[in-house]
Amino acid sequence: MTYGEYLQLDQILSAQVRLSDHHDEMLFIIIHQVSELWMKLILHELHSASAAIEKEDLPTAFKQLARVSKIQSQIIQAWDVLSTLTPSEYMEFRDKLGQASGFQSYQYRLIEFALGYKTPHVLKIYEKDEELHARLAKAYREPGLYDISIRALAKAGLAIHPGVLNRDYTKPYQQDGSVQAAWLEVYRNTGQYWNLYQLGEKLVDIEDWLQQWRFRHMKTVERIIGFKQGTGGSSGVNYLKKVLDQRFFPELWDLRTEI
């Protein structure tokens, strides 16, 4: 077996099909394809980390969650490359994209689901593809990484309200006082709860990097198209600014004020 055969390079390197003759469309395609590959690895690691936490194998989860954070840093840097595309250059081929939009990235939606952020309207975007819709619907019903981490708090003997442990996972997570108290106990007694303390910090790392990715996404879009509507019909920059207010692990951020 050769290097190219092992990596299926013929298939990968022939997947950059430009719809225009513009030089910079190649940049646009490759940046998004590479980001999707990184997102595939993020999902691979998040699912394995969640399974490890369920089995109370927290050290393994730490390694995988740390890898997720490193991958996120790579995706953030990709925006620096894309931002070399100027508005004039992008407008030369933007009309060739039709209704295609990053808003439709199903892997990004799966990452949101894995982190516990779920909204029903997202599933409607993928109704045309039955297989993909079924995959998303399954992930939509499953507990997120934070739900599994809260279970770990309960397994360690910390008091968690039953309504949180048995909640409807298709709903966005709502901040809870018992979870706040449990994390505060962990952070005030790090020696006793060292692994849970480490878990909390790994979760904060992931949300921190995700919000940095979202910010760089928003600023890159603003730099290239200003406040124009997105190609898929989204409100573009205004939508991207709005999602910056979303929180995934609220108690882990709020305890920093209380501790």
XYZ file of N, CA and C in Angstrom:
777
model
N 0.843 -1.191 0.000
C 0.000 0.000 0.000
C 0.886 1.251 0.000
N 0.540 2.223 -0.819
C 1.299 3.473 -0.868
C 0.637 4.519 0.033
N 1.378 5.597 0.278
C 0.878 6.734 1.064
C -0.413 7.276 0.459
N -0.389 7.481 -0.861
C -1.574 8.025 -1.531
C -2.767 7.099 -1.458
N -2.516 5.787 -1.557
C -3.613 4.819 -1.481
C -4.215 4.793 -0.084
N -3.324 4.776 0.931
C -3.812 4.734 2.307
C -4.710 5.928 2.616
N -4.304 7.116 2.185
C -5.065 8.341 2.465
C -6.138 8.629 1.417
N -6.236 7.792 0.388
C -7.194 7.998 -0.703
C -7.063 9.418 -1.271
N -5.811 9.779 -1.555
C -5.538 11.144 -1.998
C -6.163 11.467 -3.345
N -6.259 10.481 -4.239
C -6.895 10.755 -5.528
C -8.318 11.258 -5.334
N -9.034 10.619 -4.393
C -10.419 11.017 -4.125
C -10.480 12.376 -3.443
N -9.591 12.579 -2.463
C -9.608 13.835 -1.707
C -9.198 15.020 -2.585
N -8.115 14.852 -3.340
C -7.557 15.977 -4.100
C -8.308 16.268 -5.394
N -9.245 15.393 -5.748
C -10.079 15.661 -6.926
C -11.438 16.233 -6.529
N -11.610 16.507 -5.224
C -12.916 16.970 -4.722
C -13.063 18.488 -4.736
N -12.052 19.215 -5.209
C -12.119 20.672 -5.253
C -12.573 21.099 -6.648
N -13.871 21.085 -6.856
C -14.441 21.374 -8.173
C -14.967 22.806 -8.186
N -14.250 23.668 -8.883
C -14.670 25.066 -8.963
C -15.843 25.220 -9.931
N -16.766 26.096 -9.601
C -17.912 26.388 -10.464
C -17.691 27.660 -11.274
N -16.571 28.334 -10.998
C -16.210 29.532 -11.747
C -14.750 29.402 -12.183
N -14.298 30.366 -12.958
C -12.893 30.380 -13.353
C -12.060 31.258 -12.434
N -12.659 31.735 -11.350
C -11.942 32.675 -10.487
C -10.909 31.942 -9.628
N -9.736 32.491 -9.567
C -8.612 31.907 -8.837
C -8.946 31.615 -7.372
N -9.654 32.522 -6.695
C -9.838 32.424 -5.247
C -10.951 31.472 -4.823
N -11.675 30.922 -5.779
C -12.694 29.936 -5.402
C -12.033 28.677 -4.836
N -10.821 28.383 -5.285
C -10.095 27.224 -4.748
C -9.854 27.403 -3.249
N -9.439 28.580 -2.844
C -9.254 28.891 -1.416
C -10.546 28.651 -0.657
N -11.648 29.168 -1.172
C -12.948 29.082 -0.510
C -13.367 27.624 -0.295
N -13.176 26.805 -1.321
C -13.567 25.396 -1.230
C -12.692 24.650 -0.221
N -11.385 24.824 -0.324
C -10.468 24.064 0.529
C -10.633 24.423 1.999
N -10.797 25.702 2.315
C -10.989 26.108 3.709
C -12.191 25.395 4.307
N -13.282 25.342 3.570
C -14.503 24.723 4.111
C -14.383 23.202 4.171
N -13.719 22.610 3.192
C -13.536 21.152 3.239
C -12.646 20.744 4.410
N -11.562 21.471 4.609
C -10.665 21.168 5.727
C -11.391 21.335 7.057
N -12.191 22.384 7.176
C -12.947 22.602 8.415
C -13.904 21.454 8.682
N -14.529 20.924 7.621
C -15.436 19.795 7.803
C -14.680 18.543 8.258
N -13.460 18.358 7.757
C -12.649 17.222 8.213
C -12.293 17.363 9.688
N -11.917 18.568 10.100
C -11.629 18.795 11.520
C -12.888 18.551 12.362
N -14.054 18.978 11.856
C -15.295 18.764 12.613
C -15.610 17.279 12.745
N -15.282 16.514 11.710
C -15.470 15.060 11.799
C -14.652 14.484 12.941
N -13.409 14.969 13.086
C -12.564 14.494 14.178
C -13.073 14.983 15.530
N -13.584 16.210 15.590
C -14.175 16.710 16.838
C -15.302 15.794 17.293
N -16.183 15.436 16.376
C -17.303 14.555 16.722
C -16.796 13.186 17.182
N -15.799 12.673 16.505
C -15.190 11.388 16.877
C -14.690 11.432 18.320
N -14.022 12.521 18.676
C -13.458 12.652 20.028
C -14.545 12.939 21.064
N -15.511 13.765 20.733
C -16.587 14.083 21.685
C -17.397 12.842 22.042
N -17.705 12.031 21.045
C -18.489 10.824 21.313
C -17.706 9.841 22.181
N -16.414 9.708 21.899
C -15.586 8.807 22.705
C -15.422 9.333 24.132
N -15.264 10.664 24.255
C -15.120 11.260 25.588
C -16.398 11.069 26.403
N -17.537 11.242 25.760
C -18.817 11.052 26.461
C -18.947 9.618 26.956
N -18.559 8.664 26.112
C -18.623 7.248 26.510
C -17.671 6.970 27.663
N -16.506 7.588 27.641
C -15.528 7.384 28.722
C -16.049 7.956 30.039
N -16.683 9.110 29.994
C -17.242 9.712 31.219
C -18.344 8.820 31.781
N -19.172 8.278 30.890
C -20.235 7.370 31.326
C -19.655 6.165 32.059
N -18.492 5.692 31.626
C -17.849 4.524 32.240
C -16.958 4.917 33.416
N -16.995 6.197 33.775
C -16.201 6.757 34.877
C -14.691 6.645 34.608
N -14.342 6.636 33.329
C -12.936 6.641 32.926
C -12.570 8.083 32.539
N -12.469 8.940 33.548
C -12.260 10.359 33.282
C -10.890 10.674 32.675
N -9.793 10.009 33.077
C -8.503 10.318 32.441
C -8.520 10.159 30.924
N -9.187 9.124 30.429
C -9.296 8.949 28.974
C -10.081 10.096 28.359
N -11.160 10.488 29.014
C -11.965 11.603 28.522
C -11.163 12.890 28.474
N -10.302 13.104 29.470
C -9.490 14.324 29.495
C -8.611 14.421 28.255
N -7.986 13.304 27.879
C -7.113 13.286 26.700
C -7.913 13.648 25.447
N -9.088 13.084 25.326
C -9.902 13.315 24.136
C -10.463 14.735 24.094
N -10.878 15.248 25.235
C -11.397 16.617 25.274
C -10.285 17.639 25.042
N -9.083 17.343 25.533
C -7.938 18.226 25.270
C -7.639 18.258 23.779
N -7.777 17.115 23.124
C -7.563 17.060 21.673
C -8.609 17.902 20.943
N -9.849 17.857 21.411
C -10.894 18.684 20.806
C -10.500 20.157 20.846
N -9.992 20.608 21.978
C -9.595 22.011 22.112
C -8.479 22.372 21.130
N -7.528 21.471 20.942
C -6.446 21.719 19.983
C -6.975 21.777 18.553
N -7.923 20.902 18.246
C -8.540 20.930 16.912
C -9.269 22.254 16.707
N -9.975 22.701 17.735
C -10.690 23.975 17.635
C -9.743 25.122 17.317
N -8.543 25.096 17.890
C -7.582 26.163 17.618
C -7.170 26.157 16.148
N -7.110 24.973 15.540
C -6.781 24.882 14.124
C -7.892 25.471 13.256
N -9.133 25.186 13.597
C -10.262 25.709 12.818
C -10.333 27.232 12.940
N -10.032 27.747 14.110
C -10.029 29.196 14.304
C -8.995 29.852 13.388
N -7.814 29.252 13.289
C -6.764 29.816 12.444
C -7.128 29.773 10.967
N -8.028 28.861 10.592
C -8.458 28.801 9.194
C -9.145 30.093 8.765
N -9.821 30.768 9.708
C -10.467 32.040 9.364
C -9.438 33.084 8.960
N -8.238 33.009 9.522
C -7.191 33.955 9.143
C -6.809 33.790 7.675
N -6.823 32.548 7.214
C -6.507 32.296 5.804
C -7.654 32.780 4.914
N -8.882 32.450 5.310
C -10.030 32.861 4.492
C -10.170 34.379 4.435
N -9.757 35.060 5.489
C -9.901 36.517 5.518
C -8.975 37.220 4.520
N -8.078 36.462 3.866
C -7.291 37.059 2.785
C -8.123 37.235 1.522
N -9.332 36.669 1.525
C -10.277 36.851 0.415
C -10.970 38.202 0.580
N -10.862 39.063 -0.407
C -11.448 40.400 -0.302
C -12.888 40.389 -0.813
N -13.686 41.409 -0.461
C -15.067 41.488 -0.963
C -15.135 41.469 -2.491
N -14.238 42.171 -3.135
C -14.240 42.217 -4.604
C -13.992 40.839 -5.202
N -13.073 40.102 -4.608
C -12.754 38.765 -5.112
C -13.916 37.804 -4.895
N -14.518 37.843 -3.719
C -15.616 36.927 -3.404
C -16.819 37.160 -4.312
N -17.111 38.410 -4.602
C -18.279 38.711 -5.432
C -18.123 38.203 -6.858
N -16.895 37.870 -7.252
C -16.660 37.333 -8.589
C -17.220 35.920 -8.755
N -17.391 35.192 -7.643
C -17.914 33.823 -7.773
C -19.044 33.508 -6.784
N -19.443 34.459 -5.960
C -20.465 34.179 -4.944
C -21.767 33.670 -5.546
N -22.162 34.204 -6.701
C -23.443 33.801 -7.292
C -23.443 32.335 -7.715
N -22.242 31.739 -7.883
C -22.157 30.332 -8.278
C -22.528 29.395 -7.129
N -22.549 29.903 -5.896
C -22.832 29.057 -4.733
C -24.310 28.706 -4.603
N -25.161 29.446 -5.308
C -26.602 29.202 -5.199
C -27.083 29.392 -3.771
N -27.783 28.383 -3.244
C -28.294 28.441 -1.875
C -27.375 27.740 -0.875
N -26.195 27.313 -1.338
C -25.255 26.627 -0.439
C -24.737 27.603 0.608
N -24.714 27.166 1.856
C -24.305 28.033 2.965
C -23.719 27.202 4.087
N -22.748 27.782 4.789
C -22.198 27.121 5.960
C -23.255 26.858 7.021
N -24.343 27.612 6.991
C -25.469 27.415 7.903
C -26.022 25.997 7.780
N -25.797 25.367 6.620
C -26.327 24.024 6.366
C -25.371 22.909 6.795
N -24.240 23.242 7.383
C -23.271 22.223 7.789
C -23.878 21.301 8.839
N -24.140 20.053 8.450
C -24.777 19.139 9.406
C -23.803 18.708 10.497
N -22.510 18.676 10.193
C -21.556 18.301 11.235
C -21.489 19.372 12.326
N -21.586 20.636 11.927
C -21.617 21.698 12.942
C -22.849 21.530 13.829
N -23.976 21.166 13.238
C -25.198 20.936 14.025
C -25.015 19.741 14.961
N -24.338 18.712 14.492
C -24.081 17.550 15.349
C -23.178 17.915 16.522
N -22.229 18.824 16.280
C -21.385 19.298 17.380
C -22.235 20.067 18.389
N -23.112 20.938 17.915
C -24.012 21.655 18.826
C -24.849 20.663 19.635
N -25.382 19.634 18.963
C -26.187 18.628 19.663
C -25.345 17.905 20.701
N -24.123 17.538 20.339
C -23.242 16.819 21.260
C -22.918 17.661 22.486
N -22.901 18.977 22.311
C -22.624 19.869 23.437
C -23.905 20.277 24.163
N -25.055 19.814 23.672
C -26.300 20.031 24.394
C -27.175 21.153 23.892
N -26.753 21.860 22.828
C -27.593 22.957 22.316
C -28.481 22.414 21.198
N -29.793 22.417 21.437
C -30.727 21.814 20.487
C -31.925 22.719 20.245
N -32.247 22.912 18.974
C -33.436 23.673 18.597
C -34.161 22.884 17.503
N -35.495 22.748 17.591
C -36.236 21.875 16.663
C -36.175 22.324 15.211
N -36.050 23.627 14.953
C -36.074 24.089 13.562
C -34.880 23.592 12.763
N -33.802 23.231 13.461
C -32.594 22.767 12.770
C -32.867 21.485 11.985
N -33.648 20.580 12.551
C -33.922 19.308 11.884
C -34.644 19.505 10.559
N -35.463 20.540 10.447
C -36.239 20.770 9.223
C -35.346 21.069 8.022
N -34.156 21.589 8.293
C -33.235 21.933 7.209
C -32.827 20.692 6.420
N -32.866 19.513 7.077
C -32.309 18.297 6.483
C -33.380 17.263 6.130
N -34.634 17.674 6.054
C -35.725 16.728 5.814
C -35.629 16.038 4.452
N -35.011 16.683 3.479
C -34.924 16.105 2.133
C -34.060 14.851 2.108
N -33.088 14.769 3.001
C -32.172 13.625 3.051
C -32.571 12.741 4.231
N -33.278 11.646 3.938
C -33.843 10.812 4.994
C -32.766 10.211 5.900
N -31.690 9.734 5.313
C -30.624 9.099 6.092
C -29.954 10.109 7.019
N -29.654 11.281 6.485
C -29.013 12.324 7.284
C -29.967 12.833 8.354
N -31.232 12.999 7.991
C -32.228 13.468 8.960
C -32.355 12.480 10.116
N -32.326 11.192 9.813
C -32.426 10.168 10.865
C -31.214 10.232 11.794
N -30.031 10.471 11.229
C -28.815 10.578 12.047
C -28.900 11.788 12.977
N -29.355 12.893 12.442
C -29.492 14.102 13.255
C -30.575 13.932 14.321
N -31.680 13.303 13.949
C -32.782 13.100 14.893
C -32.337 12.221 16.061
N -31.522 11.209 15.768
C -30.991 10.343 16.827
C -30.117 11.156 17.782
N -29.209 11.971 17.226
C -28.335 12.803 18.064
C -29.139 13.834 18.843
N -30.231 14.281 18.260
C -31.094 15.278 18.891
C -31.731 14.741 20.174
N -32.008 13.451 20.180
C -32.684 12.832 21.338
C -31.712 12.368 22.419
N -30.434 12.321 22.109
C -29.457 11.779 23.053
C -28.946 12.845 24.020
N -28.469 12.423 25.194
C -27.903 13.394 26.135
C -26.630 14.021 25.580
N -26.399 15.290 25.893
C -25.194 15.971 25.466
C -24.050 15.724 26.440
N -22.887 16.220 26.078
C -21.691 16.074 26.912
C -21.914 16.629 28.312
N -22.632 17.732 28.413
C -22.849 18.331 29.729
C -23.801 17.486 30.569
N -24.819 16.916 29.937
C -25.727 16.011 30.666
C -24.951 14.844 31.260
N -24.041 14.290 30.475
C -23.252 13.153 30.938
C -22.295 13.590 32.049
N -21.778 14.800 31.944
C -20.888 15.319 32.999
C -21.662 15.560 34.293
N -22.902 16.009 34.189
C -23.737 16.213 35.380
C -24.039 14.864 36.044
N -24.228 13.842 35.231
C -24.408 12.499 35.804
C -23.172 12.090 36.606
N -21.999 12.473 36.107
C -20.760 12.148 36.826
C -20.730 12.830 38.186
N -21.267 14.049 38.266
C -21.381 14.738 39.553
C -22.249 13.926 40.510
N -23.388 13.445 39.979
C -24.310 12.675 40.814
C -23.675 11.361 41.265
N -22.944 10.694 40.370
C -22.283 9.428 40.722
C -21.241 9.627 41.821
N -20.683 10.846 41.887
C -19.672 11.148 42.914
C -20.312 11.496 44.253
N -21.649 11.443 44.312
C -22.346 11.699 45.569
C -22.818 13.128 45.753
N -22.675 13.966 44.752
C -23.137 15.352 44.839
C -24.622 15.405 44.497
N -25.348 16.228 45.223
C -26.809 16.261 45.089
C -27.225 16.995 43.823
N -27.869 16.258 42.918
C -28.392 16.833 41.675
C -29.896 16.588 41.634
N -30.653 17.609 41.315
C -32.109 17.482 41.266
C -32.505 16.390 40.258
N -33.423 15.467 40.634
C -33.833 14.387 39.725
C -34.352 14.891 38.378
N -34.993 16.063 38.398
C -35.517 16.623 37.149
C -34.426 16.922 36.139
N -33.232 17.208 36.623
C -32.098 17.464 35.726
C -31.568 16.147 35.165
N -31.475 15.139 36.019
C -30.932 13.847 35.600
C -31.868 13.112 34.659
N -33.152 13.406 34.729
C -34.147 12.708 33.902
C -34.845 13.651 32.934
N -34.164 14.711 32.533
C -34.805 15.720 31.708
C -34.990 15.259 30.258
N -35.794 16.000 29.516
C -36.009 15.758 28.091
C -34.808 16.319 27.338
N -34.011 15.442 26.733
C -32.771 15.877 26.092
C -32.999 16.604 24.774
N -34.238 16.627 24.287
C -34.505 17.371 23.064
C -34.685 18.864 23.347
N -34.718 19.225 24.608
C -34.869 20.630 24.994
C -33.505 21.223 25.332
N -33.309 22.507 25.066
C -32.045 23.137 25.473
C -31.884 23.059 26.987
N -30.675 22.842 27.441
C -30.404 22.760 28.871
C -30.717 24.079 29.549
N -31.392 24.011 30.696
C -31.711 25.186 31.487
C -30.890 25.160 32.777
N -30.323 26.282 33.115
C -29.482 26.390 34.307
C -30.229 25.919 35.552
N -29.513 25.225 36.436
C -30.156 24.628 37.605
C -29.331 24.895 38.864
N -30.027 25.207 39.949
C -29.362 25.537 41.204
C -28.589 24.379 41.802
N -29.110 23.151 41.670
C -28.405 22.004 42.245
C -27.099 21.725 41.493
N -27.108 21.944 40.198
C -25.885 21.765 39.403
C -24.866 22.839 39.773
N -25.362 24.056 39.966
C -24.474 25.153 40.373
C -23.812 24.832 41.710
N -24.604 24.353 42.655
C -24.075 24.025 43.979
C -23.058 22.883 43.902
N -23.331 21.907 43.046
C -22.419 20.770 42.913
C -21.070 21.205 42.339
N -21.091 22.001 41.296
C -19.832 22.480 40.717
C -19.081 23.377 41.698
N -19.801 24.174 42.469
C -19.143 25.009 43.481
C -18.426 24.146 44.518
N -19.075 23.068 44.909
C -18.456 22.144 45.862
C -17.169 21.552 45.277
N -17.228 21.194 44.009
C -16.044 20.638 43.331
C -14.908 21.649 43.319
N -15.218 22.877 42.952
C -14.176 23.898 42.805
C -13.665 24.411 44.157
N -14.455 24.254 45.208
C -13.992 24.651 46.540
C -13.222 23.540 47.238
N -13.340 22.324 46.706
C -12.644 21.180 47.300
C -11.963 20.384 46.185
N -11.030 21.036 45.516
C -10.411 20.423 44.348
C -9.646 19.152 44.679
N -9.052 19.073 45.861
C -8.326 17.870 46.236
C -9.228 16.668 46.327
N -10.411 16.851 46.894
C -11.365 15.759 47.050
C -11.993 15.347 45.719
N -12.208 16.346 44.842
C -12.905 16.086 43.576
C -12.011 16.421 42.381
N -10.745 16.032 42.448
C -9.776 16.468 41.443
C -10.192 16.129 40.010
N -10.670 14.907 39.792
C -11.054 14.522 38.434
C -12.245 15.327 37.921
N -13.213 15.577 38.791
C -14.366 16.389 38.374
C -13.951 17.832 38.122
N -13.017 18.306 38.929
C -12.463 19.656 38.727
C -11.793 19.749 37.360
N -11.007 18.738 37.021
C -10.354 18.697 35.715
C -11.377 18.624 34.588
N -12.434 17.845 34.817
C -13.497 17.738 33.824
C -14.143 19.100 33.585
N -14.438 19.818 34.653
C -15.039 21.146 34.528
C -14.180 22.082 33.701
N -12.875 22.042 33.929
C -11.974 22.920 33.189
C -11.862 22.530 31.717
N -11.919 21.226 31.435
C -11.902 20.787 30.039
C -13.156 21.268 29.301
N -14.297 21.258 29.991
C -15.534 21.752 29.379
C -15.449 23.251 29.121
N -14.894 23.986 30.061
C -14.729 25.427 29.883
C -13.808 25.716 28.695
N -12.741 24.940 28.558
C -11.839 25.098 27.413
C -12.604 24.978 26.099
N -13.435 23.945 26.006
C -14.161 23.691 24.765
C -15.127 24.821 24.446
N -15.875 25.281 25.443
C -16.807 26.381 25.174
C -16.057 27.667 24.845
N -14.965 27.909 25.519
C -14.156 29.099 25.254
C -13.694 29.108 23.794
N -13.112 27.994 23.346
C -12.630 27.912 21.971
C -13.775 28.001 20.971
N -14.918 27.393 21.309
C -16.062 27.450 20.393
C -16.535 28.884 20.200
N -16.580 29.645 21.283
C -17.012 31.029 21.166
C -15.980 31.866 20.409
N -14.707 31.539 20.567
C -13.686 32.236 19.784
C -13.837 31.910 18.299
N -14.154 30.645 17.987
C -14.402 30.254 16.598
C -15.587 31.033 16.040
N -16.655 31.108 16.818
C -17.842 31.837 16.360
C -17.534 33.313 16.124
N -16.732 33.900 17.018
C -16.385 35.313 16.857
C -15.567 35.532 15.587
N -14.564 34.668 15.353
C -13.748 34.817 14.148
C -14.575 34.575 12.890
N -15.539 33.651 12.963
C -16.460 33.420 11.852
C -17.235 34.695 11.549
N -17.810 35.269 12.590
C -18.610 36.485 12.416
C -17.780 37.615 11.811
N -16.580 37.842 12.332
C -15.755 38.944 11.851
C -15.243 38.695 10.428
N -14.970 37.435 10.094
C -14.530 37.128 8.733
C -15.657 37.369 7.745
N -16.875 36.945 8.100
C -18.031 37.184 7.236
C -18.262 38.686 7.069
N -18.184 39.425 8.179
C -18.373 40.873 8.102
C -17.298 41.508 7.213
N -16.090 41.016 7.318
C -14.983 41.563 6.534
C -15.175 41.327 5.036
N -15.792 40.185 4.686
C -15.907 39.818 3.271
C -17.217 40.291 2.637
N -18.354 40.151 3.363
C -19.632 40.534 2.735
C -20.381 41.611 3.516
N -19.794 42.118 4.603
C -20.492 43.136 5.378
C -21.771 42.572 5.985
N -22.866 43.307 5.830
C -24.135 42.884 6.423
C -25.114 42.364 5.373
N -24.580 41.850 4.252
C -25.440 41.236 3.245
C -26.073 39.972 3.818
N -27.190 39.571 3.221
C -27.838 38.318 3.607
C -26.945 37.154 3.211
N -26.936 36.089 4.028
C -26.152 34.908 3.710
C -26.686 34.194 2.485
N -25.832 33.396 1.809
C -26.248 32.720 0.580
C -27.404 31.757 0.811
N -27.499 31.177 1.994
C -28.583 30.232 2.274
C -29.844 30.897 2.796
N -29.848 32.236 2.836
C -31.017 32.961 3.299
C -30.945 33.399 4.740
N -29.846 33.070 5.446
C -29.707 33.510 6.838
C -29.431 35.007 6.865
N -29.519 35.592 8.048
C -29.291 37.030 8.171
C -27.810 37.385 8.243
N -26.946 36.392 8.005
C -25.516 36.654 7.918
C -24.915 37.089 9.234
N -24.252 38.240 9.225
C -23.538 38.725 10.397
C -24.471 38.886 11.594
N -25.675 39.361 11.375
C -26.614 39.557 12.488
C -26.931 38.236 13.185
N -27.087 37.160 12.409
C -27.315 35.841 13.006
C -26.086 35.390 13.788
N -24.914 35.588 13.204
C -23.675 35.137 13.846
C -23.399 35.895 15.134
N -23.790 37.165 15.183
C -23.648 37.928 16.427
C -24.596 37.400 17.499
N -25.780 37.015 17.081
C -26.781 36.518 18.027
C -26.331 35.231 18.706
N -25.707 34.309 17.952
C -25.335 33.020 18.538
C -24.172 33.153 19.524
N -23.478 34.283 19.507
C -22.416 34.492 20.482
C -22.957 34.536 21.912
N -24.264 34.781 22.055
C -24.865 34.835 23.385
C -25.264 33.461 23.902
N -25.212 32.435 23.045
C -25.576 31.086 23.482
C -24.528 30.556 24.459
N -25.004 29.839 25.496
C -24.089 29.236 26.465
C -24.373 27.746 26.556
N -23.318 26.974 26.734
C -23.441 25.523 26.790
C -23.324 24.981 28.214
N -22.404 25.536 28.995
C -22.149 25.039 30.354
C -22.257 26.224 31.327
N -23.450 26.766 31.528
C -23.601 28.050 32.240
C -23.087 28.054 33.673
N -23.310 26.963 34.418
C -22.892 26.947 35.821
C -21.372 27.044 35.966
N -20.658 26.466 35.008
C -19.197 26.491 35.075
C -18.643 27.902 34.855
N -19.393 28.730 34.188
C -18.981 30.121 34.001
C -19.433 30.969 35.176
N -20.657 30.750 35.656
C -21.191 31.590 36.728
C -20.477 31.378 38.057
N -19.966 30.148 38.282
C -19.320 29.893 39.578
C -18.070 30.739 39.768
N -17.516 31.242 38.663
C -16.317 32.066 38.756
C -16.594 33.389 39.470
N -17.832 33.818 39.438
C -18.223 35.016 40.189
C -18.421 34.699 41.649
N -18.926 33.480 41.931
C -19.291 33.108 43.292
C -18.134 32.552 44.122
N -17.166 31.933 43.453
C -16.150 31.202 44.210
C -15.244 32.133 45.020
